[in-house]
PDB file of C-alpha atoms in Angstrom:
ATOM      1  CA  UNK A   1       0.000   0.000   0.000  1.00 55.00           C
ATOM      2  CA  UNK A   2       1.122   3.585  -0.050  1.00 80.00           C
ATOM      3  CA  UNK A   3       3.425   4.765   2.096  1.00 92.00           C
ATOM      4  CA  UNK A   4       3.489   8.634   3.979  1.00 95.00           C
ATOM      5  CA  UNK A   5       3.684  11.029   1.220  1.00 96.00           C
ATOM      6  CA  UNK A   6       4.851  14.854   1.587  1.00 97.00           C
ATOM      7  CA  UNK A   7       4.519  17.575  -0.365  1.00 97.00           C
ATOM      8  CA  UNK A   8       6.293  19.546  -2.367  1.00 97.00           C
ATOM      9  CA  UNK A   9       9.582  18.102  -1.913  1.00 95.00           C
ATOM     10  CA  UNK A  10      11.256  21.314  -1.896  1.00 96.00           C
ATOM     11  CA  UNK A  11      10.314  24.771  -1.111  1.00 97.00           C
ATOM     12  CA  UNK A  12      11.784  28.042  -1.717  1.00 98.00           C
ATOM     13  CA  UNK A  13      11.027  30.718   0.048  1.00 97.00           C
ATOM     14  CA  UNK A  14      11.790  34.114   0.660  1.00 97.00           C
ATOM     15  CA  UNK A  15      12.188  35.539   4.111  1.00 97.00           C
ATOM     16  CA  UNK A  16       9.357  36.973   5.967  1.00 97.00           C
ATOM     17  CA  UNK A  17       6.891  34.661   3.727  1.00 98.00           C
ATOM     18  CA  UNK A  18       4.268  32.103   5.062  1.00 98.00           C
ATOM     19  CA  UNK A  19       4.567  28.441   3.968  1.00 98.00           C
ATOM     20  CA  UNK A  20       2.166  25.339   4.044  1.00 98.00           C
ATOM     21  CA  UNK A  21       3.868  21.871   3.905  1.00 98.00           C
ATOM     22  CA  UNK A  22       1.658  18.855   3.161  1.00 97.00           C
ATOM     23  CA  UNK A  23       1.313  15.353   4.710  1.00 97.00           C
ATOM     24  CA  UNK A  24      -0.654  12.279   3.848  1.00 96.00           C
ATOM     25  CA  UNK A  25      -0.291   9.369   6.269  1.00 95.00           C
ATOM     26  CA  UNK A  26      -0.589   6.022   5.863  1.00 94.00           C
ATOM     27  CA  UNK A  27      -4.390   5.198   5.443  1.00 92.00           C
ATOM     28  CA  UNK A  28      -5.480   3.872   9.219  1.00 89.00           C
ATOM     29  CA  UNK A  29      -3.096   5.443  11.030  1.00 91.00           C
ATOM     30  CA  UNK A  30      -4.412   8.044  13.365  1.00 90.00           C
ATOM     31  CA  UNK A  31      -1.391   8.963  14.954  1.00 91.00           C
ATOM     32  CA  UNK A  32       0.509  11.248  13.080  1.00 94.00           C
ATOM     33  CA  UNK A  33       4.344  13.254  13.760  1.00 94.00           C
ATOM     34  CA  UNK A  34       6.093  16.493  12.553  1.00 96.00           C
ATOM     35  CA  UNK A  35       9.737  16.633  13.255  1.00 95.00           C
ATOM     36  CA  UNK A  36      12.359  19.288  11.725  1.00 96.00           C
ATOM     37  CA  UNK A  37      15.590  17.906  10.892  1.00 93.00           C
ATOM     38  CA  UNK A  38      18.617  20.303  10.321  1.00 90.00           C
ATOM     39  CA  UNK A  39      21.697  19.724   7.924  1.00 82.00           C
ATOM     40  CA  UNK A  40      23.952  16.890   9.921  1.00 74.00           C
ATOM     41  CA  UNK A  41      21.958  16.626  13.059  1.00 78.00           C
ATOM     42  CA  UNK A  42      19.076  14.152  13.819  1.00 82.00           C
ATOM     43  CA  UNK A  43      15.442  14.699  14.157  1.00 90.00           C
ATOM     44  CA  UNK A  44      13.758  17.328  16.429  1.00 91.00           C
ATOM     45  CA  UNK A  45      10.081  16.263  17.796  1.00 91.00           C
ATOM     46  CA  UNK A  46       7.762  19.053  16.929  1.00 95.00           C
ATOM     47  CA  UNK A  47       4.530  17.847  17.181  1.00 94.00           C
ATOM     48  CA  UNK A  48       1.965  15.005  18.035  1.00 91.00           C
ATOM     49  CA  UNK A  49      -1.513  14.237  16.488  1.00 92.00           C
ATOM     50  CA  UNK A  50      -3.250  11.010  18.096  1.00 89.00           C
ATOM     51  CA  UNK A  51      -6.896  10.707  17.226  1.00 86.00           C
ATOM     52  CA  UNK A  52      -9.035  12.905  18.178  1.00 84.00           C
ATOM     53  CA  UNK A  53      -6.987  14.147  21.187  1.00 87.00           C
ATOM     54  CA  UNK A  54      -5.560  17.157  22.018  1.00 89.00           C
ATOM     55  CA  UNK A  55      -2.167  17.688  19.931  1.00 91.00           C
ATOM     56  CA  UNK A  56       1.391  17.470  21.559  1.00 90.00           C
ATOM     57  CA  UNK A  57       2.633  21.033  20.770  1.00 92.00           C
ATOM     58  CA  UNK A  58       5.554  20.847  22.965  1.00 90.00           C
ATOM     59  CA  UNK A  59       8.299  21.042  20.227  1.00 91.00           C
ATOM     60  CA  UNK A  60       7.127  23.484  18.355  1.00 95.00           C
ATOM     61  CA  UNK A  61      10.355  26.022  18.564  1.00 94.00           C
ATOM     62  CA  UNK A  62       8.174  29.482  18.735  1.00 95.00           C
ATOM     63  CA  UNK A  63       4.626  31.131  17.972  1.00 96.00           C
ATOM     64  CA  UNK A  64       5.089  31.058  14.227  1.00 97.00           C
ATOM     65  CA  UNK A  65       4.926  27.128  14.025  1.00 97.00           C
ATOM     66  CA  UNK A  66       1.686  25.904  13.902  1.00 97.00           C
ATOM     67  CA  UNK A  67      -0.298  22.675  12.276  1.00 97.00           C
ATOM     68  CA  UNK A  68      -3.303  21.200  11.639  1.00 95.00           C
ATOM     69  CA  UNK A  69      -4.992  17.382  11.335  1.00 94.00           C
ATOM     70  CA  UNK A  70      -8.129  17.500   9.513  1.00 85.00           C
ATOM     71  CA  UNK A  71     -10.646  14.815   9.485  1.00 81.00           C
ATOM     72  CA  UNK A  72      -8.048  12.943  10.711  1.00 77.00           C
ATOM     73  CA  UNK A  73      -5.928  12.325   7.859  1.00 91.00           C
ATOM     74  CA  UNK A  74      -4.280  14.958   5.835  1.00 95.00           C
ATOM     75  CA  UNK A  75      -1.607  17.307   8.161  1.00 97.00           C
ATOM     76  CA  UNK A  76      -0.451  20.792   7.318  1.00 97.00           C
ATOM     77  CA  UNK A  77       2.183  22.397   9.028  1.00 98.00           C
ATOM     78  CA  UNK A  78       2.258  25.959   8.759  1.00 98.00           C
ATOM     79  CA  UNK A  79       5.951  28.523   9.320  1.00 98.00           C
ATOM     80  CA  UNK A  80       4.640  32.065   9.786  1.00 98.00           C
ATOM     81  CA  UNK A  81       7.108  34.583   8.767  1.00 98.00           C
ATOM     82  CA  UNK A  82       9.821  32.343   7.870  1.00 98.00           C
ATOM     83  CA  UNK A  83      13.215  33.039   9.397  1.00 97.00           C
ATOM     84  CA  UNK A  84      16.721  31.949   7.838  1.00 96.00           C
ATOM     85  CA  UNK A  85      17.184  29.178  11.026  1.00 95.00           C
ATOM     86  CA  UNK A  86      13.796  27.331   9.571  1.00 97.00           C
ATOM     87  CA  UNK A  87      15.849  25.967   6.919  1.00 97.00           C
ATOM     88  CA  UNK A  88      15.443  22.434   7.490  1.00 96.00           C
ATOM     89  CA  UNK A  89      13.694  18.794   6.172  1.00 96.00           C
ATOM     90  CA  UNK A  90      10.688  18.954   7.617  1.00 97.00           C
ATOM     91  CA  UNK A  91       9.954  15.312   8.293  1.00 96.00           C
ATOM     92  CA  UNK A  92       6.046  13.645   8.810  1.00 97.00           C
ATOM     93  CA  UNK A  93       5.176  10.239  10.368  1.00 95.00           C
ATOM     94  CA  UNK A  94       2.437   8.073  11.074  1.00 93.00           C
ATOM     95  CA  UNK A  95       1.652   5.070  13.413  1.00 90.00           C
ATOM     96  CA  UNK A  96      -1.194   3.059  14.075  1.00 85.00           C
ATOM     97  CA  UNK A  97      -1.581   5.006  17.515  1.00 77.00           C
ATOM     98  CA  UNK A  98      -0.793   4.133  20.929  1.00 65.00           C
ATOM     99  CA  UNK A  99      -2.438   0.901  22.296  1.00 57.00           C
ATOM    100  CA  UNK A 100      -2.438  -0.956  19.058  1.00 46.00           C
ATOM    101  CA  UNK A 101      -0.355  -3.795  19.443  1.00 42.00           C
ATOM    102  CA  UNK A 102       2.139  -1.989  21.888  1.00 45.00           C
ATOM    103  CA  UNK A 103       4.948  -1.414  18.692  1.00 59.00           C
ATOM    104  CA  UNK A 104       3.633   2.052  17.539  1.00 75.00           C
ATOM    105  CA  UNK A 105       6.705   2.262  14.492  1.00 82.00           C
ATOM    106  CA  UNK A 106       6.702   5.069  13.036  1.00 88.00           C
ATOM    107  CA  UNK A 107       6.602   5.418   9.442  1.00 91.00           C
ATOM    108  CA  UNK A 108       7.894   8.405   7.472  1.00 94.00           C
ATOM    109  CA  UNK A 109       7.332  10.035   4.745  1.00 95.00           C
ATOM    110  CA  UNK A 110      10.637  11.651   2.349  1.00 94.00           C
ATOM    111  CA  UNK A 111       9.979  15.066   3.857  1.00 96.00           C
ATOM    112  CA  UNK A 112      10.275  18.512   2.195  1.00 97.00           C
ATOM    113  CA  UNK A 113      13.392  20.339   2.041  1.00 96.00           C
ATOM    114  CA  UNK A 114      12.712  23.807   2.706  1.00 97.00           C
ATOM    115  CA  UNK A 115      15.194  26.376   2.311  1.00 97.00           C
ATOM    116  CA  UNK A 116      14.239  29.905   3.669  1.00 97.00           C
ATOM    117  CA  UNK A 117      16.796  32.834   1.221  1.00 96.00           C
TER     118      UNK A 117
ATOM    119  CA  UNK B   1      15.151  19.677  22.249  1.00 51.00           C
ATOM    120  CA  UNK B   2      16.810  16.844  23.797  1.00 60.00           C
ATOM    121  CA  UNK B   3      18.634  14.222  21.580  1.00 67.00           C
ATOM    122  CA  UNK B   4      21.339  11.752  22.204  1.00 86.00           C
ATOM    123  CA  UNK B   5      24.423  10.576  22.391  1.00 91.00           C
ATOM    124  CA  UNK B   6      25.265   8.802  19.508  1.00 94.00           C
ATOM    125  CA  UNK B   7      28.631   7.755  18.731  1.00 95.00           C
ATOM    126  CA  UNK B   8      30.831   7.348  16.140  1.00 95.00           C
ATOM    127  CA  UNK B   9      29.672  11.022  13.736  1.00 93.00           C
ATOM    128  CA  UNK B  10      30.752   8.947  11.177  1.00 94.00           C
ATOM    129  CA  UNK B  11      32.712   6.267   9.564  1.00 94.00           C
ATOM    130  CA  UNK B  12      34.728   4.445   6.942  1.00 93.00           C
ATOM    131  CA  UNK B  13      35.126   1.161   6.425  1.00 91.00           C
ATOM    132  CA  UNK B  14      35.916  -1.601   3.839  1.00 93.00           C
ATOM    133  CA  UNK B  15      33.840  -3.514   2.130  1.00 94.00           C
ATOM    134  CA  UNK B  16      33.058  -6.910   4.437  1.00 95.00           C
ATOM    135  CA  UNK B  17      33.908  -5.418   7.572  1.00 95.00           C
ATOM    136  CA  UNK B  18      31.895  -5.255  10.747  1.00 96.00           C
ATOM    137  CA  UNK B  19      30.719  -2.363  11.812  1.00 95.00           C
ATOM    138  CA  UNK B  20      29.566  -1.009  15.233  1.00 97.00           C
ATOM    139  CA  UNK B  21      27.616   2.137  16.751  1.00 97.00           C
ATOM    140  CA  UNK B  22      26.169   2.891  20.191  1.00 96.00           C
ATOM    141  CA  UNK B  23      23.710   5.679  21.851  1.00 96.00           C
ATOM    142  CA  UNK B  24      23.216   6.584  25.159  1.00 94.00           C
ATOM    143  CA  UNK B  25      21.434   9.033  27.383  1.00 91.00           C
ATOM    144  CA  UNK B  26      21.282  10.469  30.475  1.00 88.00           C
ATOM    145  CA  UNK B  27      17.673   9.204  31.115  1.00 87.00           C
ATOM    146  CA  UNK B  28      16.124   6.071  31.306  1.00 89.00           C
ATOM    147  CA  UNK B  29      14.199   4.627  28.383  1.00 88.00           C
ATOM    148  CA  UNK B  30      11.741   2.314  27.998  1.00 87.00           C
ATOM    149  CA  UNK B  31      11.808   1.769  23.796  1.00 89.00           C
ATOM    150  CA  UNK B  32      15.339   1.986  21.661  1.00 92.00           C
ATOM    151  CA  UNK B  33      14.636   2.206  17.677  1.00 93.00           C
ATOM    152  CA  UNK B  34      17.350   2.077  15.307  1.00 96.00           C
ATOM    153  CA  UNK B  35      16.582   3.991  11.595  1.00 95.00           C
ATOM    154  CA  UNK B  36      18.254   4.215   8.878  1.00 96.00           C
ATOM    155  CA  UNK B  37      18.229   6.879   6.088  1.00 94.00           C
ATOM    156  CA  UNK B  38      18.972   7.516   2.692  1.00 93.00           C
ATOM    157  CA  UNK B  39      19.854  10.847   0.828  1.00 86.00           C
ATOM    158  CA  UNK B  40      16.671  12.528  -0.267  1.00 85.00           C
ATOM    159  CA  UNK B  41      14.351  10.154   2.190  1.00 89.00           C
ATOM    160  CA  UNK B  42      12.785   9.701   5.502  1.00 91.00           C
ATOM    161  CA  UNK B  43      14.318   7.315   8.102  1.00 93.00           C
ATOM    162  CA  UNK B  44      13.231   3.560   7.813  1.00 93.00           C
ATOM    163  CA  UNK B  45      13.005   1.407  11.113  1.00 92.00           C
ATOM    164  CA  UNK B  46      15.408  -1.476  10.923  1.00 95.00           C
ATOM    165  CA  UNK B  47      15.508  -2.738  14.762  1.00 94.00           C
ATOM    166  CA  UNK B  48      12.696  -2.058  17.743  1.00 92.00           C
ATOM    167  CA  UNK B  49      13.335  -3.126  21.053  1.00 93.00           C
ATOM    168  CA  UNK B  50      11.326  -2.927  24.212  1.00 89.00           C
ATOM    169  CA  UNK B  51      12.555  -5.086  27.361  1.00 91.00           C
ATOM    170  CA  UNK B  52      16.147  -4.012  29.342  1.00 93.00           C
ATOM    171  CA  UNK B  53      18.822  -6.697  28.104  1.00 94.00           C
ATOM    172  CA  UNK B  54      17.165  -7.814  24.997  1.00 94.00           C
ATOM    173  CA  UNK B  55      19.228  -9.002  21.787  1.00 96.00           C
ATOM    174  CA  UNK B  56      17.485  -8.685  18.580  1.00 95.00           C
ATOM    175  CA  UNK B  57      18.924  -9.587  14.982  1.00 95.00           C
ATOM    176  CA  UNK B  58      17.609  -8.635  11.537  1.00 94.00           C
ATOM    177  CA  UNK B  59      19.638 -10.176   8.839  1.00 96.00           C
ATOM    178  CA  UNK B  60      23.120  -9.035   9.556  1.00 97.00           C
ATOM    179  CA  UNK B  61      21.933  -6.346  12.183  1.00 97.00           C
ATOM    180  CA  UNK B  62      22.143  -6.944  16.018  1.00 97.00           C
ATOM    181  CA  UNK B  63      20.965  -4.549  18.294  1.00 97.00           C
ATOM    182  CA  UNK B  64      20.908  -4.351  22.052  1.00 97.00           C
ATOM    183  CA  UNK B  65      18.768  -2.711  24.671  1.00 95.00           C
ATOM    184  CA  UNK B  66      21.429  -1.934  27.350  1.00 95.00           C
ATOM    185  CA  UNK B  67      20.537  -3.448  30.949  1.00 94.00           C
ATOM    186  CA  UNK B  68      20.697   0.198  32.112  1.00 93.00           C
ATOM    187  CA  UNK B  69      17.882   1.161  30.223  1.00 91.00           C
ATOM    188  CA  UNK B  70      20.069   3.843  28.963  1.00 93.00           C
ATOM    189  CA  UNK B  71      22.018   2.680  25.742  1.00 95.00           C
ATOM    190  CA  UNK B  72      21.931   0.517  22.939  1.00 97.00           C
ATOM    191  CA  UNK B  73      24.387  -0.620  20.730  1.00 97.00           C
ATOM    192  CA  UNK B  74      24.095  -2.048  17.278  1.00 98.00           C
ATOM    193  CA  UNK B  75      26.154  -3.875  15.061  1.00 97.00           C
ATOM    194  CA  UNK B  76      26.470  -4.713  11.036  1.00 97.00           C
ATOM    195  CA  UNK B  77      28.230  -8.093  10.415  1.00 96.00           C
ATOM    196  CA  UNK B  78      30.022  -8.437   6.714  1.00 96.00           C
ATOM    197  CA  UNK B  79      29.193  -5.038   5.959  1.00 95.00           C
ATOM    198  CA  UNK B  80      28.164  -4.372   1.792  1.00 94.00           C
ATOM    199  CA  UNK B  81      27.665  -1.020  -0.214  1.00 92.00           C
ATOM    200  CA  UNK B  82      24.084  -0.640   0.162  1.00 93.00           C
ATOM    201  CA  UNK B  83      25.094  -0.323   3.687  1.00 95.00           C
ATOM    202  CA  UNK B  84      26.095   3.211   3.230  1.00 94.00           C
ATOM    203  CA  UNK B  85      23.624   5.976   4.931  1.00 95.00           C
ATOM    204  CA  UNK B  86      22.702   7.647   7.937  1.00 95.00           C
ATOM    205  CA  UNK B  87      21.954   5.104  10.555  1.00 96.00           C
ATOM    206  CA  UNK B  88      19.583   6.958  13.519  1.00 95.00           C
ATOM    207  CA  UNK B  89      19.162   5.701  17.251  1.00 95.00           C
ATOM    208  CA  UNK B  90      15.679   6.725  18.695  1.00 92.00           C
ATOM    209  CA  UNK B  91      14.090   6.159  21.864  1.00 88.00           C
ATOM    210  CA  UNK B  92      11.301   7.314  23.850  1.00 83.00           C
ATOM    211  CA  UNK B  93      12.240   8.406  27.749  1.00 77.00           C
ATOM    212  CA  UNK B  94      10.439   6.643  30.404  1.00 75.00           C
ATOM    213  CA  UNK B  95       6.757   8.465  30.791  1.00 70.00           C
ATOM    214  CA  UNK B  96       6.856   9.706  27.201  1.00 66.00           C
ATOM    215  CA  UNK B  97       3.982   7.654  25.488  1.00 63.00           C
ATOM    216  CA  UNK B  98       4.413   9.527  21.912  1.00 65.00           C
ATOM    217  CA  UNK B  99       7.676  11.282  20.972  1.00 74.00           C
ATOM    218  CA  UNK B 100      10.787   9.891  19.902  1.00 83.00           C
ATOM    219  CA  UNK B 101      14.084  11.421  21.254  1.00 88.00           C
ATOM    220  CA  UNK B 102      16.389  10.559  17.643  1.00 90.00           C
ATOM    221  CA  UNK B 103      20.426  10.409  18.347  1.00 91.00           C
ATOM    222  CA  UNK B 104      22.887  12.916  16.111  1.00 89.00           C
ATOM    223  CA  UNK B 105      23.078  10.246  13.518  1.00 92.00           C
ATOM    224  CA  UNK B 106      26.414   8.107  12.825  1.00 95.00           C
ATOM    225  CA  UNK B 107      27.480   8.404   9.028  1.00 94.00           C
ATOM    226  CA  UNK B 108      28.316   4.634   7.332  1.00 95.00           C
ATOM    227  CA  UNK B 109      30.544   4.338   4.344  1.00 93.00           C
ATOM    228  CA  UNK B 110      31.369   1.743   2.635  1.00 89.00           C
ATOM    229  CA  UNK B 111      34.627   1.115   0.715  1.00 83.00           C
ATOM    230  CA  UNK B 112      35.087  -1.755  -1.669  1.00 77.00           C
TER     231      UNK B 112
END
């Protein structure tokens, strides 16, 4: 079946400007990740969509990061004003949710590559 | 945010060698995951483990959940070009039901 898709792949952006980035989990899976990884370092946790619960915002690095889940599926994670430091692949996952099975993996999707001039 | 202690940054080796990488943090965890990732894509489990002590092999990958609770280790036997990538520990800190705390990343490459 299809795996997590992102989109676009890259984005270009000028400073200052707003962005959208796109992800589609795995069909099923209603718990679903954003995590920001920078050039050489690992992944940063930024935030947490399970169900219809209240969303884990606690790595979300300022004000101007925000995202949504709607209907469940489909995630969009939204930079405000972008800054030069937002450069980053901006990474999505999804998991069957906590409780199913105890494993939880995470599966992700190829991310977007967004590079802030 | 927090992330850990992963260890080599990076490293070559020859074609059929074995190859070794730990993490470890200054926390206890309950879950250790091991990724791997390939230019231009997102990080693919290879190894989950869940119990203090516990040895678990895919193919020619061995991983261990340090009795500790706070490292893991794992190892590539014969190692082979498609080896090469970014090889990611992960874990999720005791208390933590969602969020994955991902290690700096240890950089594999393979020589023939």
């Amino acid at each position: 079946g299809a795996g997590v898709s992102q989109s676009p792949s890259n984005k270009v952006t000028e400073k200052g400007k707003d962005v959208e980035l796109r992800c589609d989990p795995i069909s099923g899976h209603t718990a679903l990740y954003w995590y920001r990884q920078s050039l050489g370092q690992g992944l940063e946790f930024l935030i947490y969509f399970q169900g219809n619960s209240a969303p884990d915002k606690s790595g979300l690095p300022s004000d101007r990061f925000s995202a949504e889940r709607t209907g469940g599926s489909v995630s969009t994670l939204t930079i405000q004003r972008t800054q030069q430091e937002d450069s980053a692949v901006y990474l999505c996952a999804s998991s069957l949710g906590i409780g199913r099975g105890g494993t939880d993996t995470q599966y992700f999707g190829p991310g977007t590559r967004l590079t802030v001039l | 945010g927090q992330q850990l202690n992963q260890s080599p940054q990076s490293m070559f080796i020859q074609e059929g060698e074995d190859v070794s990488m730990n993490c470890t943090s200054s926390s206890i965890f309950n879950t250790w995951l091991w990724y791997k990732q390939d230019p231009g894509e997102g990080p693919v489990l290879l190894i989950a483990l869940y119990k203090a002590g516990e040895l678990t092999s895919n193919g020619r990958l061995t991983a261990q959940f340090g009795i500790t609770r706070k490292d893991s280790f794992l190892n590539i036997s014969a190692s082979i070009p498609s080896d090469v990538g970014i090889y990611f520990c992960a874990g999720r800190p005791t208390g933590t039901a969602s969020k994955l705390t991902f290690g700096t990343g240890t950089r594999l490459q393979v020589t023939l």
